Amino acid sequence: MPLDQVRTLLAVVDEGTFDAAAAALHVTPSAVSQRIKALEQSTGRVLLLRTKPVRLTESGEVVVRLARQLAQLEHDARRELGLAHEGEPATLPIAVNADSLATWFLPALTRVPAELRVCFELRREDQDHTTTLLREGVVMAAVTSSPDPVQGCSVTALGRMRYVPAASPEFVARWLDGPLRQAIGRVPVVVFDRRDDLQDRFARRLTRGRDAGRLRHHVPSSEGFLDAVLAGMGWGLVPSAQAEPRLREGGLVLLDPRRAVDVPLYWQQWKLHSPALAATAEAVAAVAGEALEPF
Amino acid sequence: MPLDQVRTLLAVVDEGTFDAAAAALHVTPSAVSQRIKALEQSTGRVLLLRTKPVRLTESGEVVVRLARQLAQLEHDARRELGLAHEGEPATLPIAVNADSLATWFLPALTRVPAELRVCFELRREDQDHTTTLLREGVVMAAVTSSPDPVQGCSVTALGRMRYVPAASPEFVARWLDGPLRQAIGRVPVVVFDRRDDLQDRFARRLTRGRDAGRLRHHVPSSEGFLDAVLAGMGWGLVPSAQAEPRLREGGLVLLDPRRAVDVPLYWQQWKLHSPALAATAEAVAAVAGEALEPF
């Protein structure tokens, strides 16, 4: 496979359109188009759907994954040979769920030695959907809820992220005159987005089968979610790391001291011998060991 | 147009697939499919692309917008007639950019009287892309950077969100031995995601045309972005509301006291006489007036 064509495919996928890839590579859009066509002819497969933004076919995903691994290996080799210069940082695309990003994940990244000159390209994604990004070759590693390795990836257990049911004292005074279990169907609840079923799972466990109430606010940001619960807009399952200081100060009330919801988190990464990736995995495992509940 | 079919279309769009819509409506997937087909036959238009998740055609967008307006009007009428009961909150889908969501937007929503029983369904979206969601009928209102009204919408100027170039003292000691202008091409920078060009715009203004450096971290969360800058991973443009307390405490250093970047924000909403929407618009305008820079 001609490497300039493989690199061009990668640029089209990263930039989203042929025109943007052409601008990034300093060539004409028709040169980009010709290289992709040539690559499709030599592999005998359609690699890209010409949508806006472009989308990869299954064959395209295989080639893009190869392209990213090649780029990483080339970068590492140049560094070992002393050929890498200032303008050539290694880019590490990683998918991470919003709550990890808001709590323990960034402190982990700051432990990666700056000498490695690694650039983190984080993608915020639901922990149930990060494996898709791994499979598509969009990211090289992911914090995911799935222990089943994506083909070509290794898996490490990080720990369990604990969520506790909490609300503001004003919310409790206004809406709850008994245990949450009796009122859960009619009181307002805060959920992250339409894919977030933590609150419903908790409600079903509490009531033997009924969902949380229909009066629900969707707040798709970890800190926004916490702010909404603190402001009394609804009850919600709050990561215990964020909840604890507020529970101590009285800004939040624990609604059920005996029940928490634990979400297991795993680190999946491509099997690739890369110093940048290895250093990142090590830092992530170390900080997760301190911040998460053990398995 | 038969309203049960219009409602079914809305459910398919909201849930993403025919199967999920069927589950939400408590009917069979084939009933959902038949209603959509019947609606397409009576309107003489293809309304949905059968992708996963489904996508609306332009004609489909018109019908979905109608469906949402109908639902809102019906809800308001039932409320005025005293017919609405506990289980029927009004849902207000609103698109909002991440930085507004992390700073001034939630305090605005808490000012909407609880008696209105409105559920906020927030969508976090880049301020340049929120108008697309309005046009597609996905949201009824949006915080957007565009002053040009989407067809059928009204526009109110909210104010300008101010961003200041900042970094941690450790970053400054390690990377900057002179003004940012001279070093900007080679020092690490934090950007939100690939669509975020604030840092590059600032760099081009400072250097007459050159972008920020290639050593860049993508951190797609407002608080994560701030954490990354505080941790010294790079410099970045931080909303002044988030920057100010850290500048006072010494956690951040202002890199150029004379230059800030202002992003104008507008409120766009459907022209619809709805008490819930009107109360929200009023609260948003009031809090924006306190939190943002005036035009």
JSON list of C-alpha atoms in Angstrom, two decimals, chain B residues 45-225:
[
{"chain": "B", "resi": 45, "resn": "ARG", "atom": "CA", "xyz": [-42.70, 13.17, 0.35]},
{"chain": "B", "resi": 46, "resn": "VAL", "atom": "CA", "xyz": [-39.98, 10.95, 1.77]},
{"chain": "B", "resi": 47, "resn": "LEU", "atom": "CA", "xyz": [-39.68, 12.13, 5.39]},
{"chain": "B", "resi": 48, "resn": "LEU", "atom": "CA", "xyz": [-37.08, 9.80, 6.89]},
{"chain": "B", "resi": 49, "resn": "LEU", "atom": "CA", "xyz": [-33.84, 8.21, 5.71]},
{"chain": "B", "resi": 50, "resn": "ARG", "atom": "CA", "xyz": [-33.80, 4.68, 7.17]},
{"chain": "B", "resi": 51, "resn": "THR", "atom": "CA", "xyz": [-30.27, 4.96, 8.59]},
{"chain": "B", "resi": 52, "resn": "LYS", "atom": "CA", "xyz": [-29.24, 4.10, 12.18]},
{"chain": "B", "resi": 53, "resn": "PRO", "atom": "CA", "xyz": [-30.09, 6.43, 13.78]},
{"chain": "B", "resi": 54, "resn": "VAL", "atom": "CA", "xyz": [-32.74, 7.63, 11.30]},
{"chain": "B", "resi": 55, "resn": "ARG", "atom": "CA", "xyz": [-32.20, 10.98, 9.59]},
{"chain": "B", "resi": 56, "resn": "LEU", "atom": "CA", "xyz": [-34.81, 13.50, 8.51]},
{"chain": "B", "resi": 57, "resn": "THR", "atom": "CA", "xyz": [-35.14, 14.74, 4.93]},
{"chain": "B", "resi": 58, "resn": "GLU", "atom": "CA", "xyz": [-35.85, 18.45, 4.44]},
{"chain": "B", "resi": 59, "resn": "SER", "atom": "CA", "xyz": [-39.56, 17.66, 4.17]},
{"chain": "B", "resi": 60, "resn": "GLY", "atom": "CA", "xyz": [-39.28, 15.57, 7.32]},
{"chain": "B", "resi": 61, "resn": "GLU", "atom": "CA", "xyz": [-37.79, 18.56, 9.17]},
{"chain": "B", "resi": 62, "resn": "VAL", "atom": "CA", "xyz": [-40.85, 20.65, 8.32]},
{"chain": "B", "resi": 63, "resn": "VAL", "atom": "CA", "xyz": [-43.23, 17.98, 9.65]},
{"chain": "B", "resi": 64, "resn": "VAL", "atom": "CA", "xyz": [-41.19, 17.41, 12.84]},
{"chain": "B", "resi": 65, "resn": "ARG", "atom": "CA", "xyz": [-41.15, 21.12, 13.55]},
{"chain": "B", "resi": 66, "resn": "LEU", "atom": "CA", "xyz": [-44.90, 21.20, 13.13]},
{"chain": "B", "resi": 67, "resn": "ALA", "atom": "CA", "xyz": [-45.17, 18.19, 15.45]},
{"chain": "B", "resi": 68, "resn": "ARG", "atom": "CA", "xyz": [-43.18, 19.85, 18.22]},
{"chain": "B", "resi": 69, "resn": "GLN", "atom": "CA", "xyz": [-45.14, 23.08, 17.97]},
{"chain": "B", "resi": 70, "resn": "LEU", "atom": "CA", "xyz": [-48.41, 21.14, 18.09]},
{"chain": "B", "resi": 71, "resn": "ALA", "atom": "CA", "xyz": [-47.27, 19.21, 21.15]},
{"chain": "B", "resi": 72, "resn": "GLN", "atom": "CA", "xyz": [-46.31, 22.42, 22.92]},
{"chain": "B", "resi": 73, "resn": "LEU", "atom": "CA", "xyz": [-49.58, 24.18, 22.07]},
{"chain": "B", "resi": 74, "resn": "GLU", "atom": "CA", "xyz": [-51.62, 21.15, 23.10]},
{"chain": "B", "resi": 75, "resn": "HIS", "atom": "CA", "xyz": [-49.73, 20.99, 26.40]},
{"chain": "B", "resi": 76, "resn": "ASP", "atom": "CA", "xyz": [-50.27, 24.70, 27.09]},
{"chain": "B", "resi": 77, "resn": "ALA", "atom": "CA", "xyz": [-53.98, 24.44, 26.26]},
{"chain": "B", "resi": 78, "resn": "ARG", "atom": "CA", "xyz": [-54.44, 21.43, 28.56]},
{"chain": "B", "resi": 79, "resn": "ARG", "atom": "CA", "xyz": [-52.68, 23.32, 31.32]},
{"chain": "B", "resi": 80, "resn": "GLU", "atom": "CA", "xyz": [-54.91, 26.38, 30.89]},
{"chain": "B", "resi": 81, "resn": "LEU", "atom": "CA", "xyz": [-57.98, 24.14, 30.88]},
{"chain": "B", "resi": 82, "resn": "GLY", "atom": "CA", "xyz": [-56.76, 22.49, 34.08]},
{"chain": "B", "resi": 83, "resn": "LEU", "atom": "CA", "xyz": [-56.51, 19.15, 32.27]},
{"chain": "B", "resi": 84, "resn": "ALA", "atom": "CA", "xyz": [-52.78, 18.58, 32.56]},
{"chain": "B", "resi": 85, "resn": "HIS", "atom": "CA", "xyz": [-51.95, 16.21, 35.37]},
{"chain": "B", "resi": 86, "resn": "GLU", "atom": "CA", "xyz": [-48.78, 15.20, 37.21]},
{"chain": "B", "resi": 87, "resn": "GLY", "atom": "CA", "xyz": [-47.39, 12.90, 34.55]},
{"chain": "B", "resi": 88, "resn": "GLU", "atom": "CA", "xyz": [-47.42, 15.48, 31.77]},
{"chain": "B", "resi": 89, "resn": "PRO", "atom": "CA", "xyz": [-44.58, 17.95, 32.04]},
{"chain": "B", "resi": 90, "resn": "ALA", "atom": "CA", "xyz": [-43.77, 20.26, 29.10]},
{"chain": "B", "resi": 91, "resn": "THR", "atom": "CA", "xyz": [-40.45, 19.35, 27.51]},
{"chain": "B", "resi": 92, "resn": "LEU", "atom": "CA", "xyz": [-38.37, 22.23, 26.21]},
{"chain": "B", "resi": 93, "resn": "PRO", "atom": "CA", "xyz": [-35.46, 21.07, 24.03]},
{"chain": "B", "resi": 94, "resn": "ILE", "atom": "CA", "xyz": [-32.76, 23.76, 23.99]},
{"chain": "B", "resi": 95, "resn": "ALA", "atom": "CA", "xyz": [-29.32, 23.79, 22.35]},
{"chain": "B", "resi": 96, "resn": "VAL", "atom": "CA", "xyz": [-26.57, 25.54, 24.28]},
{"chain": "B", "resi": 97, "resn": "ASN", "atom": "CA", "xyz": [-22.82, 25.85, 23.82]},
{"chain": "B", "resi": 98, "resn": "ALA", "atom": "CA", "xyz": [-20.57, 24.07, 26.34]},
{"chain": "B", "resi": 99, "resn": "ASP", "atom": "CA", "xyz": [-19.06, 27.23, 27.87]},
{"chain": "B", "resi": 100, "resn": "SER", "atom": "CA", "xyz": [-22.48, 28.78, 28.52]},
{"chain": "B", "resi": 101, "resn": "LEU", "atom": "CA", "xyz": [-23.65, 25.49, 30.04]},
{"chain": "B", "resi": 102, "resn": "ALA", "atom": "CA", "xyz": [-20.58, 25.49, 32.33]},
{"chain": "B", "resi": 103, "resn": "THR", "atom": "CA", "xyz": [-20.99, 29.09, 33.45]},
{"chain": "B", "resi": 104, "resn": "TRP", "atom": "CA", "xyz": [-24.18, 31.19, 33.33]},
{"chain": "B", "resi": 105, "resn": "PHE", "atom": "CA", "xyz": [-26.87, 29.04, 31.71]},
{"chain": "B", "resi": 106, "resn": "LEU", "atom": "CA", "xyz": [-28.01, 26.72, 34.51]},
{"chain": "B", "resi": 107, "resn": "PRO", "atom": "CA", "xyz": [-28.51, 29.55, 37.03]},
{"chain": "B", "resi": 108, "resn": "ALA", "atom": "CA", "xyz": [-30.85, 31.05, 34.41]},
{"chain": "B", "resi": 109, "resn": "LEU", "atom": "CA", "xyz": [-32.94, 27.86, 34.18]},
{"chain": "B", "resi": 110, "resn": "THR", "atom": "CA", "xyz": [-33.34, 27.69, 37.95]},
{"chain": "B", "resi": 111, "resn": "ARG", "atom": "CA", "xyz": [-35.17, 31.04, 37.76]},
{"chain": "B", "resi": 112, "resn": "VAL", "atom": "CA", "xyz": [-37.98, 29.55, 35.67]},
{"chain": "B", "resi": 113, "resn": "PRO", "atom": "CA", "xyz": [-40.90, 29.08, 38.09]},
{"chain": "B", "resi": 114, "resn": "ALA", "atom": "CA", "xyz": [-41.25, 25.44, 39.15]},
{"chain": "B", "resi": 115, "resn": "GLU", "atom": "CA", "xyz": [-45.06, 25.78, 38.83]},
{"chain": "B", "resi": 116, "resn": "LEU", "atom": "CA", "xyz": [-44.67, 25.71, 35.06]},
{"chain": "B", "resi": 117, "resn": "ARG", "atom": "CA", "xyz": [-43.43, 22.11, 35.40]},
{"chain": "B", "resi": 118, "resn": "VAL", "atom": "CA", "xyz": [-41.11, 22.50, 32.44]},
{"chain": "B", "resi": 119, "resn": "CYS", "atom": "CA", "xyz": [-38.49, 19.83, 31.70]},
{"chain": "B", "resi": 120, "resn": "PHE", "atom": "CA", "xyz": [-35.34, 21.12, 30.05]},
{"chain": "B", "resi": 121, "resn": "GLU", "atom": "CA", "xyz": [-33.81, 18.83, 27.50]},
{"chain": "B", "resi": 122, "resn": "LEU", "atom": "CA", "xyz": [-30.44, 20.46, 26.93]},
{"chain": "B", "resi": 123, "resn": "ARG", "atom": "CA", "xyz": [-28.25, 19.64, 23.93]},
{"chain": "B", "resi": 124, "resn": "ARG", "atom": "CA", "xyz": [-24.62, 20.64, 24.20]},
{"chain": "B", "resi": 125, "resn": "GLU", "atom": "CA", "xyz": [-23.51, 21.97, 20.83]},
{"chain": "B", "resi": 126, "resn": "ASP", "atom": "CA", "xyz": [-20.92, 24.34, 19.40]},
{"chain": "B", "resi": 127, "resn": "GLN", "atom": "CA", "xyz": [-22.39, 27.86, 19.23]},
{"chain": "B", "resi": 128, "resn": "ASP", "atom": "CA", "xyz": [-21.77, 27.93, 15.46]},
{"chain": "B", "resi": 129, "resn": "HIS", "atom": "CA", "xyz": [-23.83, 24.75, 14.97]},
{"chain": "B", "resi": 130, "resn": "THR", "atom": "CA", "xyz": [-26.82, 25.31, 17.21]},
{"chain": "B", "resi": 131, "resn": "THR", "atom": "CA", "xyz": [-28.76, 26.99, 14.38]},
{"chain": "B", "resi": 132, "resn": "THR", "atom": "CA", "xyz": [-28.71, 23.69, 12.48]},
{"chain": "B", "resi": 133, "resn": "LEU", "atom": "CA", "xyz": [-30.59, 22.03, 15.36]},
{"chain": "B", "resi": 134, "resn": "LEU", "atom": "CA", "xyz": [-33.15, 24.87, 15.30]},
{"chain": "B", "resi": 135, "resn": "ARG", "atom": "CA", "xyz": [-33.64, 24.55, 11.54]},
{"chain": "B", "resi": 136, "resn": "GLU", "atom": "CA", "xyz": [-34.00, 20.79, 11.82]},
{"chain": "B", "resi": 137, "resn": "GLY", "atom": "CA", "xyz": [-36.66, 21.24, 14.48]},
{"chain": "B", "resi": 138, "resn": "VAL", "atom": "CA", "xyz": [-34.64, 19.25, 17.04]},
{"chain": "B", "resi": 139, "resn": "VAL", "atom": "CA", "xyz": [-34.69, 22.13, 19.53]},
{"chain": "B", "resi": 140, "resn": "MET", "atom": "CA", "xyz": [-37.19, 24.92, 20.20]},
{"chain": "B", "resi": 141, "resn": "ALA", "atom": "CA", "xyz": [-34.60, 27.47, 21.28]},
{"chain": "B", "resi": 142, "resn": "ALA", "atom": "CA", "xyz": [-30.84, 27.88, 21.16]},
{"chain": "B", "resi": 143, "resn": "VAL", "atom": "CA", "xyz": [-27.94, 29.94, 22.44]},
{"chain": "B", "resi": 144, "resn": "THR", "atom": "CA", "xyz": [-26.14, 30.65, 19.17]},
{"chain": "B", "resi": 145, "resn": "SER", "atom": "CA", "xyz": [-23.45, 32.87, 17.68]},
{"chain": "B", "resi": 146, "resn": "SER", "atom": "CA", "xyz": [-25.58, 33.73, 14.66]},
{"chain": "B", "resi": 147, "resn": "PRO", "atom": "CA", "xyz": [-27.68, 36.92, 14.64]},
{"chain": "B", "resi": 148, "resn": "ASP", "atom": "CA", "xyz": [-29.48, 35.79, 11.46]},
{"chain": "B", "resi": 149, "resn": "PRO", "atom": "CA", "xyz": [-32.85, 34.32, 12.40]},
{"chain": "B", "resi": 150, "resn": "VAL", "atom": "CA", "xyz": [-33.62, 30.78, 11.29]},
{"chain": "B", "resi": 151, "resn": "GLN", "atom": "CA", "xyz": [-36.93, 30.82, 9.36]},
{"chain": "B", "resi": 152, "resn": "GLY", "atom": "CA", "xyz": [-39.82, 30.98, 11.82]},
{"chain": "B", "resi": 153, "resn": "CYS", "atom": "CA", "xyz": [-37.58, 32.07, 14.71]},
{"chain": "B", "resi": 154, "resn": "SER", "atom": "CA", "xyz": [-37.05, 35.32, 16.60]},
{"chain": "B", "resi": 155, "resn": "VAL", "atom": "CA", "xyz": [-33.62, 36.54, 17.78]},
{"chain": "B", "resi": 156, "resn": "THR", "atom": "CA", "xyz": [-32.53, 38.41, 20.93]},
{"chain": "B", "resi": 157, "resn": "ALA", "atom": "CA", "xyz": [-28.97, 39.60, 21.57]},
{"chain": "B", "resi": 158, "resn": "LEU", "atom": "CA", "xyz": [-27.75, 38.19, 24.90]},
{"chain": "B", "resi": 159, "resn": "GLY", "atom": "CA", "xyz": [-24.27, 39.68, 25.19]},
{"chain": "B", "resi": 160, "resn": "ARG", "atom": "CA", "xyz": [-20.67, 38.79, 24.49]},
{"chain": "B", "resi": 161, "resn": "MET", "atom": "CA", "xyz": [-18.82, 35.95, 26.20]},
{"chain": "B", "resi": 162, "resn": "ARG", "atom": "CA", "xyz": [-15.28, 37.14, 26.93]},
{"chain": "B", "resi": 163, "resn": "TYR", "atom": "CA", "xyz": [-12.27, 34.79, 26.71]},
{"chain": "B", "resi": 164, "resn": "VAL", "atom": "CA", "xyz": [-8.83, 35.73, 28.02]},
{"chain": "B", "resi": 165, "resn": "PRO", "atom": "CA", "xyz": [-5.48, 34.09, 27.10]},
{"chain": "B", "resi": 166, "resn": "ALA", "atom": "CA", "xyz": [-4.20, 32.38, 30.23]},
{"chain": "B", "resi": 167, "resn": "ALA", "atom": "CA", "xyz": [-1.77, 29.73, 31.49]},
{"chain": "B", "resi": 168, "resn": "SER", "atom": "CA", "xyz": [-0.48, 28.36, 34.79]},
{"chain": "B", "resi": 169, "resn": "PRO", "atom": "CA", "xyz": [2.56, 29.98, 36.46]},
{"chain": "B", "resi": 170, "resn": "GLU", "atom": "CA", "xyz": [4.49, 26.67, 35.93]},
{"chain": "B", "resi": 171, "resn": "PHE", "atom": "CA", "xyz": [3.69, 26.80, 32.21]},
{"chain": "B", "resi": 172, "resn": "VAL", "atom": "CA", "xyz": [4.93, 30.38, 31.97]},
{"chain": "B", "resi": 173, "resn": "ALA", "atom": "CA", "xyz": [8.17, 29.54, 33.82]},
{"chain": "B", "resi": 174, "resn": "ARG", "atom": "CA", "xyz": [8.84, 26.53, 31.66]},
{"chain": "B", "resi": 175, "resn": "TRP", "atom": "CA", "xyz": [7.82, 27.68, 28.18]},
{"chain": "B", "resi": 176, "resn": "LEU", "atom": "CA", "xyz": [7.76, 31.48, 27.99]},
{"chain": "B", "resi": 177, "resn": "ASP", "atom": "CA", "xyz": [10.90, 33.61, 28.35]},
{"chain": "B", "resi": 178, "resn": "GLY", "atom": "CA", "xyz": [9.37, 36.54, 26.48]},
{"chain": "B", "resi": 179, "resn": "PRO", "atom": "CA", "xyz": [6.00, 37.70, 25.15]},
{"chain": "B", "resi": 180, "resn": "LEU", "atom": "CA", "xyz": [3.53, 35.01, 23.98]},
{"chain": "B", "resi": 181, "resn": "ARG", "atom": "CA", "xyz": [3.64, 36.48, 20.46]},
{"chain": "B", "resi": 182, "resn": "GLN", "atom": "CA", "xyz": [7.18, 35.24, 19.87]},
{"chain": "B", "resi": 183, "resn": "ALA", "atom": "CA", "xyz": [6.66, 31.76, 21.30]},
{"chain": "B", "resi": 184, "resn": "ILE", "atom": "CA", "xyz": [3.09, 31.03, 20.24]},
{"chain": "B", "resi": 185, "resn": "GLY", "atom": "CA", "xyz": [4.07, 28.75, 17.35]},
{"chain": "B", "resi": 186, "resn": "ARG", "atom": "CA", "xyz": [6.13, 26.37, 19.49]},
{"chain": "B", "resi": 187, "resn": "VAL", "atom": "CA", "xyz": [4.44, 26.20, 22.91]},
{"chain": "B", "resi": 188, "resn": "PRO", "atom": "CA", "xyz": [1.68, 23.68, 23.80]},
{"chain": "B", "resi": 189, "resn": "VAL", "atom": "CA", "xyz": [-1.89, 24.88, 23.53]},
{"chain": "B", "resi": 190, "resn": "VAL", "atom": "CA", "xyz": [-5.19, 23.45, 24.78]},
{"chain": "B", "resi": 191, "resn": "VAL", "atom": "CA", "xyz": [-8.15, 23.56, 22.39]},
{"chain": "B", "resi": 192, "resn": "PHE", "atom": "CA", "xyz": [-11.69, 22.30, 22.94]},
{"chain": "B", "resi": 193, "resn": "ASP", "atom": "CA", "xyz": [-12.04, 20.10, 19.85]},
{"chain": "B", "resi": 194, "resn": "ARG", "atom": "CA", "xyz": [-11.31, 20.18, 16.12]},
{"chain": "B", "resi": 195, "resn": "ARG", "atom": "CA", "xyz": [-14.05, 22.73, 15.52]},
{"chain": "B", "resi": 196, "resn": "ASP", "atom": "CA", "xyz": [-12.66, 25.14, 18.12]},
{"chain": "B", "resi": 197, "resn": "ASP", "atom": "CA", "xyz": [-10.66, 27.83, 16.30]},
{"chain": "B", "resi": 198, "resn": "LEU", "atom": "CA", "xyz": [-10.61, 30.45, 19.12]},
{"chain": "B", "resi": 199, "resn": "GLN", "atom": "CA", "xyz": [-6.92, 29.84, 19.92]},
{"chain": "B", "resi": 200, "resn": "ASP", "atom": "CA", "xyz": [-5.90, 29.94, 16.26]},
{"chain": "B", "resi": 201, "resn": "ARG", "atom": "CA", "xyz": [-7.92, 33.12, 15.67]},
{"chain": "B", "resi": 202, "resn": "PHE", "atom": "CA", "xyz": [-6.19, 34.72, 18.64]},
{"chain": "B", "resi": 203, "resn": "ALA", "atom": "CA", "xyz": [-2.76, 33.57, 17.40]},
{"chain": "B", "resi": 204, "resn": "ARG", "atom": "CA", "xyz": [-3.38, 34.90, 13.90]},
{"chain": "B", "resi": 205, "resn": "ARG", "atom": "CA", "xyz": [-4.38, 38.29, 15.28]},
{"chain": "B", "resi": 206, "resn": "LEU", "atom": "CA", "xyz": [-1.29, 38.37, 17.48]},
{"chain": "B", "resi": 207, "resn": "THR", "atom": "CA", "xyz": [1.20, 37.29, 14.81]},
{"chain": "B", "resi": 208, "resn": "ARG", "atom": "CA", "xyz": [-0.46, 38.62, 11.66]},
{"chain": "B", "resi": 209, "resn": "GLY", "atom": "CA", "xyz": [-1.43, 35.29, 10.24]},
{"chain": "B", "resi": 210, "resn": "ARG", "atom": "CA", "xyz": [0.24, 32.37, 11.98]},
{"chain": "B", "resi": 211, "resn": "ASP", "atom": "CA", "xyz": [-1.76, 29.67, 13.78]},
{"chain": "B", "resi": 212, "resn": "ALA", "atom": "CA", "xyz": [-1.16, 28.47, 17.34]},
{"chain": "B", "resi": 213, "resn": "GLY", "atom": "CA", "xyz": [1.38, 25.65, 17.77]},
{"chain": "B", "resi": 214, "resn": "ARG", "atom": "CA", "xyz": [0.98, 22.09, 16.61]},
{"chain": "B", "resi": 215, "resn": "LEU", "atom": "CA", "xyz": [1.65, 20.71, 20.09]},
{"chain": "B", "resi": 216, "resn": "ARG", "atom": "CA", "xyz": [-2.03, 20.82, 21.01]},
{"chain": "B", "resi": 217, "resn": "HIS", "atom": "CA", "xyz": [-4.29, 18.90, 23.38]},
{"chain": "B", "resi": 218, "resn": "HIS", "atom": "CA", "xyz": [-7.98, 18.48, 22.58]},
{"chain": "B", "resi": 219, "resn": "VAL", "atom": "CA", "xyz": [-10.09, 18.51, 25.76]},
{"chain": "B", "resi": 220, "resn": "PRO", "atom": "CA", "xyz": [-13.80, 18.58, 24.86]},
{"chain": "B", "resi": 221, "resn": "SER", "atom": "CA", "xyz": [-15.27, 19.63, 28.23]},
{"chain": "B", "resi": 222, "resn": "SER", "atom": "CA", "xyz": [-15.38, 23.18, 29.61]},
{"chain": "B", "resi": 223, "resn": "GLU", "atom": "CA", "xyz": [-14.17, 22.19, 33.05]},
{"chain": "B", "resi": 224, "resn": "GLY", "atom": "CA", "xyz": [-11.70, 19.68, 31.62]},
{"chain": "B", "resi": 225, "resn": "PHE", "atom": "CA", "xyz": [-10.35, 22.47, 29.43]}
]
